[in-house]
CSV table of C-alpha atoms and ligand atoms in Angstrom, one decimal:
chain,number,residue,atom,x,y,z
A,1,MET,CA,1.8,-14.1,-12.5
A,2,GLU,CA,1.7,-12.7,-16.1
A,3,ASN,CA,3.3,-10.4,-18.6
A,4,ALA,CA,6.8,-11.4,-17.4
A,5,ASN,CA,8.4,-9.7,-20.3
A,6,PRO,CA,12.1,-9.5,-19.9
A,7,LEU,CA,12.3,-6.7,-22.4
A,8,LEU,CA,10.2,-4.5,-20.1
A,9,SER,CA,12.7,-3.0,-17.7
A,10,LEU,CA,11.5,-1.1,-14.6
A,11,GLY,CA,15.1,0.0,-14.0
A,12,ARG,CA,16.8,-0.1,-10.6
A,13,VAL,CA,14.0,-0.6,-8.1
A,14,LEU,CA,14.1,-0.7,-4.2
A,15,LEU,CA,11.4,-2.9,-2.6
A,16,THR,CA,11.1,-2.2,1.2
A,17,GLY,CA,9.1,-4.6,3.4
A,18,ALA,CA,10.4,-7.4,1.2
A,19,ALA,CA,10.1,-10.0,4.0
A,20,GLY,CA,6.4,-9.2,4.5
A,21,GLY,CA,3.3,-10.7,3.0
A,22,LEU,CA,3.1,-8.4,0.0
A,23,GLY,CA,6.8,-8.0,-0.4
A,24,ARG,CA,7.2,-11.8,-0.7
A,25,GLN,CA,4.6,-11.7,-3.5
A,26,LEU,CA,6.2,-8.8,-5.3
A,27,ARG,CA,9.8,-10.1,-5.2
A,28,PRO,CA,9.5,-12.8,-7.9
A,29,ARG,CA,7.0,-10.8,-9.9
A,30,LEU,CA,9.2,-7.7,-10.1
A,31,ARG,CA,12.6,-9.3,-10.5
A,32,PRO,CA,12.3,-10.3,-14.2
A,33,ARG,CA,11.3,-6.8,-15.1
A,34,CYS,CA,14.0,-4.9,-13.2
A,35,THR,CA,17.6,-4.1,-14.1
A,36,LEU,CA,18.2,-4.4,-10.4
A,37,LEU,CA,15.8,-5.3,-7.6
A,38,ARG,CA,17.2,-4.2,-4.2
A,39,LEU,CA,15.3,-5.9,-1.4
A,40,SER,CA,15.2,-4.5,2.1
A,41,ASP,CA,13.5,-5.3,5.5
A,42,ILE,CA,14.3,-5.3,9.2
A,43,ALA,CA,13.5,-9.0,9.2
A,44,GLY,CA,15.6,-11.7,7.5
A,45,LEU,CA,15.3,-12.2,3.8
A,46,GLU,CA,16.2,-15.1,1.5
A,47,PRO,CA,19.7,-14.6,0.0
A,48,ALA,CA,19.9,-12.5,-3.2
A,49,GLY,CA,19.4,-14.2,-6.5
A,50,ALA,CA,20.5,-13.1,-9.9
A,51,GLY,CA,19.6,-9.4,-10.4
A,52,GLU,CA,18.9,-8.9,-6.7
A,53,GLU,CA,20.6,-7.2,-3.8
A,54,VAL,CA,19.5,-7.9,-0.2
A,55,VAL,CA,20.1,-5.2,2.4
A,56,GLU,CA,18.8,-5.3,6.0
A,57,ALA,CA,17.8,-1.9,7.3
A,58,ALA,CA,15.6,-0.3,9.9
A,59,LEU,CA,13.5,2.5,8.4
A,60,GLU,CA,14.2,4.7,11.5
A,61,ASP,CA,18.0,4.5,10.8
A,62,ALA,CA,18.5,7.6,8.6
A,63,ALA,CA,22.0,6.7,7.5
A,64,ALA,CA,21.0,3.2,6.5
A,65,VAL,CA,18.0,4.4,4.6
A,66,HIS,CA,20.2,7.0,2.8
A,67,ARG,CA,22.5,4.1,1.6
A,68,LEU,CA,19.5,2.0,0.7
A,69,LEU,CA,18.3,4.6,-1.9
A,70,GLN,CA,21.7,5.1,-3.6
A,71,GLY,CA,21.6,4.4,-7.3
A,72,ILE,CA,17.9,3.7,-7.2
A,73,ASP,CA,15.4,4.8,-9.9
A,74,ALA,CA,12.1,4.0,-8.1
A,75,VAL,CA,11.0,2.8,-4.7
A,76,VAL,CA,8.1,0.4,-3.9
A,77,HIS,CA,7.7,1.2,-0.2
A,78,MET,CA,5.9,-1.7,1.5
A,79,GLY,CA,7.9,-1.6,4.8
A,80,GLY,CA,6.6,-0.5,8.1
A,81,ILE,CA,4.0,-1.4,10.8
A,82,SER,CA,1.0,-2.8,8.8
A,83,THR,CA,-1.7,-2.8,11.4
A,84,GLU,CA,-3.0,-0.9,14.4
A,85,ALA,CA,-0.3,-0.8,17.1
A,86,ALA,CA,1.2,1.3,19.9
A,87,TRP,CA,2.4,4.8,19.1
A,88,GLN,CA,6.1,4.2,19.5
A,89,PRO,CA,6.6,1.5,16.9
A,90,ILE,CA,4.3,3.5,14.5
A,91,LEU,CA,6.2,6.7,15.2
A,92,HIS,CA,9.6,5.0,14.4
A,93,ALA,CA,8.7,2.9,11.4
A,94,ASN,CA,5.9,4.8,9.7
A,95,ILE,CA,6.6,8.5,10.6
A,96,VAL,CA,10.3,8.8,11.1
A,97,GLY,CA,10.8,6.0,8.6
A,98,LEU,CA,8.9,8.0,5.9
A,99,TYR,CA,10.8,11.2,6.6
A,100,ASN,CA,14.0,9.3,6.3
A,101,LEU,CA,12.8,7.7,3.0
A,102,TYR,CA,11.9,11.0,1.4
A,103,GLU,CA,15.0,12.8,2.6
A,104,ALA,CA,17.0,9.9,1.1
A,105,ALA,CA,15.1,10.1,-2.1
A,106,ARG,CA,15.7,13.9,-2.3
A,107,LYS,CA,19.5,13.6,-1.6
A,108,ASN,CA,19.9,10.6,-4.0
A,109,GLY,CA,17.8,12.0,-6.9
A,110,VAL,CA,15.2,9.2,-6.8
A,111,ARG,CA,12.3,10.3,-9.0
A,112,ARG,CA,9.4,8.0,-8.1
A,113,VAL,CA,7.9,6.3,-5.0
A,114,LEU,CA,5.0,3.9,-4.8
A,115,PHE,CA,3.8,4.3,-1.2
A,116,ALA,CA,1.7,1.6,0.4
A,117,SER,CA,-0.9,3.7,2.1
A,118,SER,CA,-4.1,2.0,3.3
A,119,ASN,CA,-7.9,2.0,3.3
A,120,HIS,CA,-7.4,2.8,7.1
A,121,ALA,CA,-6.2,6.3,6.1
A,122,CYS,CA,-10.0,6.7,5.3
A,123,GLY,CA,-11.5,4.2,7.7
A,124,PHE,CA,-14.0,6.6,9.2
A,125,TYR,CA,-16.0,7.1,6.0
A,126,ARG,CA,-19.2,5.1,6.1
A,127,GLN,CA,-19.7,1.9,4.2
A,128,ASP,CA,-22.7,3.4,2.4
A,129,GLN,CA,-20.4,6.1,0.9
A,130,VAL,CA,-18.3,5.9,-2.2
A,131,ILE,CA,-15.0,7.8,-1.8
A,132,ALA,CA,-12.8,9.2,-4.5
A,133,THR,CA,-9.1,9.6,-5.1
A,134,ASP,CA,-9.3,13.2,-3.9
A,135,THR,CA,-11.3,12.4,-0.8
A,136,PRO,CA,-9.2,13.6,2.2
A,137,PRO,CA,-8.1,11.1,4.8
A,138,ARG,CA,-10.3,10.3,7.8
A,139,PRO,CA,-8.0,7.9,9.7
A,140,ASP,CA,-9.5,5.2,11.9
A,141,GLY,CA,-6.5,4.9,14.3
A,142,LEU,CA,-2.8,5.6,14.8
A,143,TYR,CA,-1.9,3.3,11.9
A,144,GLY,CA,-4.3,5.0,9.6
A,145,LEU,CA,-3.0,8.4,10.8
A,146,SER,CA,0.5,7.3,9.9
A,147,LYS,CA,-0.7,6.5,6.4
A,148,ALA,CA,-2.3,9.9,6.1
A,149,PHE,CA,1.0,11.4,7.1
A,150,GLY,CA,2.6,9.4,4.3
A,151,GLU,CA,0.2,10.8,1.8
A,152,ASP,CA,1.0,14.3,3.1
A,153,ILE,CA,4.8,14.1,3.3
A,154,SER,CA,4.8,12.6,-0.3
A,155,ARG,CA,2.7,15.6,-1.5
A,156,LEU,CA,5.2,18.0,0.2
A,157,TYR,CA,8.2,16.3,-1.6
A,158,TRP,CA,6.3,16.5,-4.9
A,159,ASP,CA,5.3,20.1,-4.6
A,160,ARG,CA,8.8,21.2,-3.3
A,161,TYR,CA,11.2,18.8,-5.0
A,162,GLY,CA,9.3,17.2,-7.9
A,163,ILE,CA,9.6,13.6,-6.5
A,164,GLU,CA,6.6,11.7,-7.8
A,165,THR,CA,4.5,9.5,-5.5
A,166,LEU,CA,1.6,7.2,-6.2
A,167,CYS,CA,-0.2,6.5,-2.9
A,168,LEU,CA,-1.8,3.1,-3.0
A,169,ARG,CA,-4.8,3.1,-0.6
A,170,ILE,CA,-4.7,-0.7,-0.4
A,171,GLY,CA,-7.9,-2.4,0.6
A,172,SER,CA,-7.3,-6.1,1.8
A,173,CYS,CA,-4.6,-7.8,-0.2
A,174,PHE,CA,-4.7,-11.5,0.6
A,175,PRO,CA,-5.0,-14.8,-1.2
A,176,GLN,CA,-8.8,-14.5,-1.1
A,177,PRO,CA,-11.5,-12.5,0.7
A,178,THR,CA,-12.3,-14.1,4.1
A,179,ASP,CA,-15.2,-12.0,5.4
A,180,ARG,CA,-18.1,-9.9,4.1
A,181,ARG,CA,-16.2,-6.6,4.3
A,182,MET,CA,-13.5,-8.0,2.0
A,183,LEU,CA,-16.2,-8.4,-0.7
A,184,SER,CA,-15.7,-4.6,-1.1
A,185,THR,CA,-12.0,-4.2,-0.1
A,186,TRP,CA,-10.3,-7.2,-1.6
A,187,MET,CA,-7.4,-7.1,-4.0
A,188,SER,CA,-5.8,-10.2,-5.5
A,189,TYR,CA,-2.0,-10.7,-5.6
A,190,ASP,CA,-2.2,-10.6,-9.4
A,191,ASP,CA,-4.0,-7.3,-9.3
A,192,LEU,CA,-1.4,-6.0,-6.8
A,193,GLU,CA,1.2,-6.9,-9.4
A,194,ARG,CA,-0.8,-5.1,-12.1
A,195,LEU,CA,-1.1,-2.0,-9.9
A,196,VAL,CA,2.6,-1.8,-9.0
A,197,VAL,CA,3.7,-2.3,-12.6
A,198,ALA,CA,1.2,0.3,-13.7
A,199,GLY,CA,2.5,2.7,-11.1
A,200,LEU,CA,6.1,2.1,-12.1
A,201,THR,CA,5.5,2.5,-15.8
A,202,ALA,CA,2.9,5.2,-16.1
A,203,PRO,CA,4.5,8.1,-18.0
A,204,VAL,CA,3.3,10.7,-15.5
A,205,VAL,CA,2.3,10.1,-11.8
A,206,GLY,CA,2.9,13.5,-10.2
A,207,HIS,CA,1.3,13.1,-6.8
A,208,SER,CA,-1.7,10.7,-7.1
A,209,VAL,CA,-3.8,8.5,-4.9
A,210,ILE,CA,-5.3,5.2,-6.2
A,211,TYR,CA,-7.3,2.6,-4.4
A,212,GLY,CA,-5.7,-0.9,-4.4
A,213,ILE,CA,-8.7,-3.0,-5.0
A,214,SER,CA,-9.8,-5.7,-7.5
A,215,ASP,CA,-12.7,-5.2,-9.9
A,216,ASN,CA,-15.2,-6.0,-7.1
A,217,ARG,CA,-19.0,-5.6,-7.7
A,218,SER,CA,-19.7,-4.0,-4.3
A,219,ARG,CA,-17.3,-1.1,-3.8
A,220,TRP,CA,-16.7,1.9,-1.6
A,221,TYR,CA,-13.9,3.4,-3.8
A,222,ASP,CA,-13.9,5.2,-7.1
A,223,ASN,CA,-10.7,5.2,-9.0
A,224,THR,CA,-11.9,7.4,-11.9
A,225,GLY,CA,-9.5,10.2,-10.8
A,226,ALA,CA,-6.5,7.8,-11.2
A,227,ALA,CA,-7.2,6.8,-14.8
A,228,HIS,CA,-3.8,8.2,-15.9
A,229,ILE,CA,-2.1,5.3,-14.0
A,230,GLY,CA,-3.6,2.8,-16.4
A,231,TYR,CA,-4.4,0.2,-13.7
A,232,ARG,CA,-6.9,-2.4,-15.0
A,233,PRO,CA,-7.8,-4.9,-12.3
A,234,GLN,CA,-8.8,-8.3,-13.7
A,235,ASP,CA,-10.0,-10.2,-10.6
A,236,SER,CA,-13.1,-9.8,-8.5
A,237,SER,CA,-14.4,-10.9,-5.0
A,238,GLU,CA,-17.7,-11.9,-6.6
A,239,PRO,CA,-16.9,-15.6,-7.0
A,240,TYR,CA,-16.4,-15.8,-3.2
A,241,ARG,CA,-19.7,-14.1,-2.3
A,242,ALA,CA,-22.1,-16.9,-2.1
A,243,ALA,CA,-19.9,-19.1,0.2
A,244,LEU,CA,-19.0,-16.2,2.5
A,245,GLU,CA,-22.6,-15.0,2.9
A,246,ALA,CA,-23.7,-18.6,3.6
A,247,GLU,CA,-20.9,-19.2,6.1
A,248,GLN,CA,-20.9,-15.9,8.0
A,249,PRO,CA,-23.8,-14.5,10.0
A,250,ARG,CA,-25.3,-11.1,8.9
A,251,PRO,CA,-23.3,-8.5,10.9
A,252,ASP,CA,-25.0,-6.2,13.5
A,253,PRO,CA,-25.9,-3.0,11.5
A,254,GLN,CA,-25.3,-0.9,14.7
A,255,ASP,CA,-21.7,-2.2,15.2
A,256,PRO,CA,-19.2,0.6,14.2
A,257,ALA,CA,-17.2,-2.2,12.5
A,258,THR,CA,-20.2,-2.6,10.1
A,259,VAL,CA,-21.0,1.1,9.8
A,260,TYR,CA,-17.5,2.3,8.8
A,261,GLN,CA,-15.2,1.3,6.0
A,262,GLY,CA,-12.3,0.6,8.4
A,263,GLY,CA,-14.2,-2.3,10.0
A,264,VAL,CA,-12.8,-3.5,13.3
A,265,PHE,CA,-10.0,-1.0,13.1
A,266,VAL,CA,-12.4,1.7,14.1
A,267,ARG,CA,-12.7,0.1,17.6
A,268,THR,CA,-9.2,-1.5,17.9
A,269,GLY,CA,-6.9,-0.1,20.6
A,270,PRO,CA,-5.7,2.2,22.1
A,271,PHE,CA,-2.5,0.3,22.9
A,272,GLU,CA,0.1,1.6,25.4
B,301,NAI,P1,3.7,-7.0,6.6
B,301,NAI,O1,3.6,-6.6,8.0
B,301,NAI,O2,3.6,-8.4,6.2
B,301,NAI,O3,5.1,-6.5,6.0
B,301,NAI,C1,5.7,-5.3,6.4
B,301,NAI,C2,7.2,-5.5,6.5
B,301,NAI,O4,7.7,-4.3,7.0
B,301,NAI,C3,7.6,-6.6,7.4
B,301,NAI,O5,8.3,-7.6,6.7
B,301,NAI,C4,8.4,-5.9,8.5
B,301,NAI,O6,9.5,-6.7,9.0
B,301,NAI,C5,8.8,-4.6,7.8
B,301,NAI,N1,9.1,-3.6,8.8
B,301,NAI,C6,8.3,-3.3,9.9
B,301,NAI,N2,8.9,-2.3,10.6
B,301,NAI,C7,10.0,-2.0,10.0
B,301,NAI,C8,11.1,-1.1,10.3
B,301,NAI,N3,11.1,-0.3,11.4
B,301,NAI,N4,12.1,-1.0,9.4
B,301,NAI,C9,12.2,-1.8,8.3
B,301,NAI,N5,11.2,-2.7,8.0
B,301,NAI,C10,10.1,-2.8,8.8
B,301,NAI,O7,2.6,-6.1,5.8
B,301,NAI,P2,2.0,-6.4,4.3
B,301,NAI,O8,0.7,-7.0,4.5
B,301,NAI,O9,3.0,-7.1,3.4
B,301,NAI,O10,1.8,-4.9,3.8
B,301,NAI,C11,2.8,-4.2,3.1
B,301,NAI,C12,2.4,-2.7,3.1
B,301,NAI,O11,1.1,-2.5,2.6
B,301,NAI,C13,2.4,-2.2,4.6
B,301,NAI,O12,2.9,-0.9,4.5
B,301,NAI,C14,0.9,-2.1,4.9
B,301,NAI,O13,0.6,-1.1,5.8
B,301,NAI,C15,0.3,-1.9,3.5
B,301,NAI,N6,-1.0,-2.4,3.4
B,301,NAI,C16,-1.3,-3.8,3.3
B,301,NAI,C17,-2.5,-4.2,3.2
B,301,NAI,C18,-2.8,-5.7,3.0
B,301,NAI,O14,-4.0,-6.1,2.8
B,301,NAI,N7,-1.8,-6.6,3.1
B,301,NAI,C19,-3.7,-3.3,3.2
B,301,NAI,C20,-3.4,-1.9,3.3
B,301,NAI,C21,-2.1,-1.5,3.4
B,302,15L,C1,-4.4,-3.0,6.3
B,302,15L,O1,-4.0,-1.8,6.1
B,302,15L,C2,-3.6,-4.0,6.8
B,302,15L,O2,-2.2,-3.9,6.5
B,302,15L,C3,-4.0,-5.4,6.4
B,302,15L,O3,-3.4,-6.4,7.3
B,302,15L,C4,-5.5,-5.6,6.5
B,302,15L,O4,-5.9,-5.4,7.9
B,302,15L,C5,-6.2,-4.5,5.7
B,302,15L,O5,-5.7,-3.2,6.0
B,302,15L,C6,-7.7,-4.5,5.8
B,302,15L,O6,-8.3,-3.5,6.0
B,302,15L,O7,-8.3,-5.6,5.5
């Protein structure tokens, strides 16, 4: 954690998915910078501390989501189904939930959203390709499809209502890379914080896409088109390479999970 400057106020921020892996990382990192940090999830949360509000809400509950966005300046939207799953939960949390979120943003006058998209919106690009911030989605499953929907609904609300959204095509945000694929997709928690703070403080976001990755040597993503966000990753997967390559067998080059950027997601499911 760094740059915890109490003079830098991010305003009144809503963090959804606050009980999740990334939400729990962001909570203490954002709180010192916000006038108010409103935390929400469908799952239980630690009680509110100073400068916090805790509100349990299901994303598919339109009235609850409307109340959630009242008096909010910006939303960091981490909530929802975060992996490949059956259609019904994805439909409720990631499709209906996003519609509810953008309608609530419009009705409450919220000006900016950071939307946790995913590399799986583009999982069927090949690992020997480098894709850019204007590369269209190529989802690798229902989960990736729901993230592509998020990128599209946020563009609609920018074009029509001027609500800014930064779509974070997050790679693999975990304490450290744990397989060969993550040498290309990994983002550290400190870089996640840098990315979210950059997205909340950039003077102009409009509707933009940025890849959520650290400064990895091997990469499939080119963030040149998102230079206006001012995200400067400082970590890298490289220090983990030697141990990972020594521990893990060379993958089968014919396996679709090795051919495509989405990895095993390209052959996961379907689920009923
Ligand atoms: P997570 O699964 O740990 O957290 C998601 C949170 O959303 C959970 O606490 C869950 O209770 C909540 N949630 C699920 N359904 C809900 C509903 N219907 N209403 C309200 N809340 C609901 O996921 P994680 O790892 O923290 O990821 C956060 C976001 O970032 C997710 O949207 C995920 O798709 C995205 N992402 C994460 C990546 C990673 O490497 N961790 C990579 C790419 C994208
Ligand atoms: C994601 O979108 C998931 O939320 C996360 O759990 C990882 O599977 C990540 O992608 C990844 O591709 O490593």
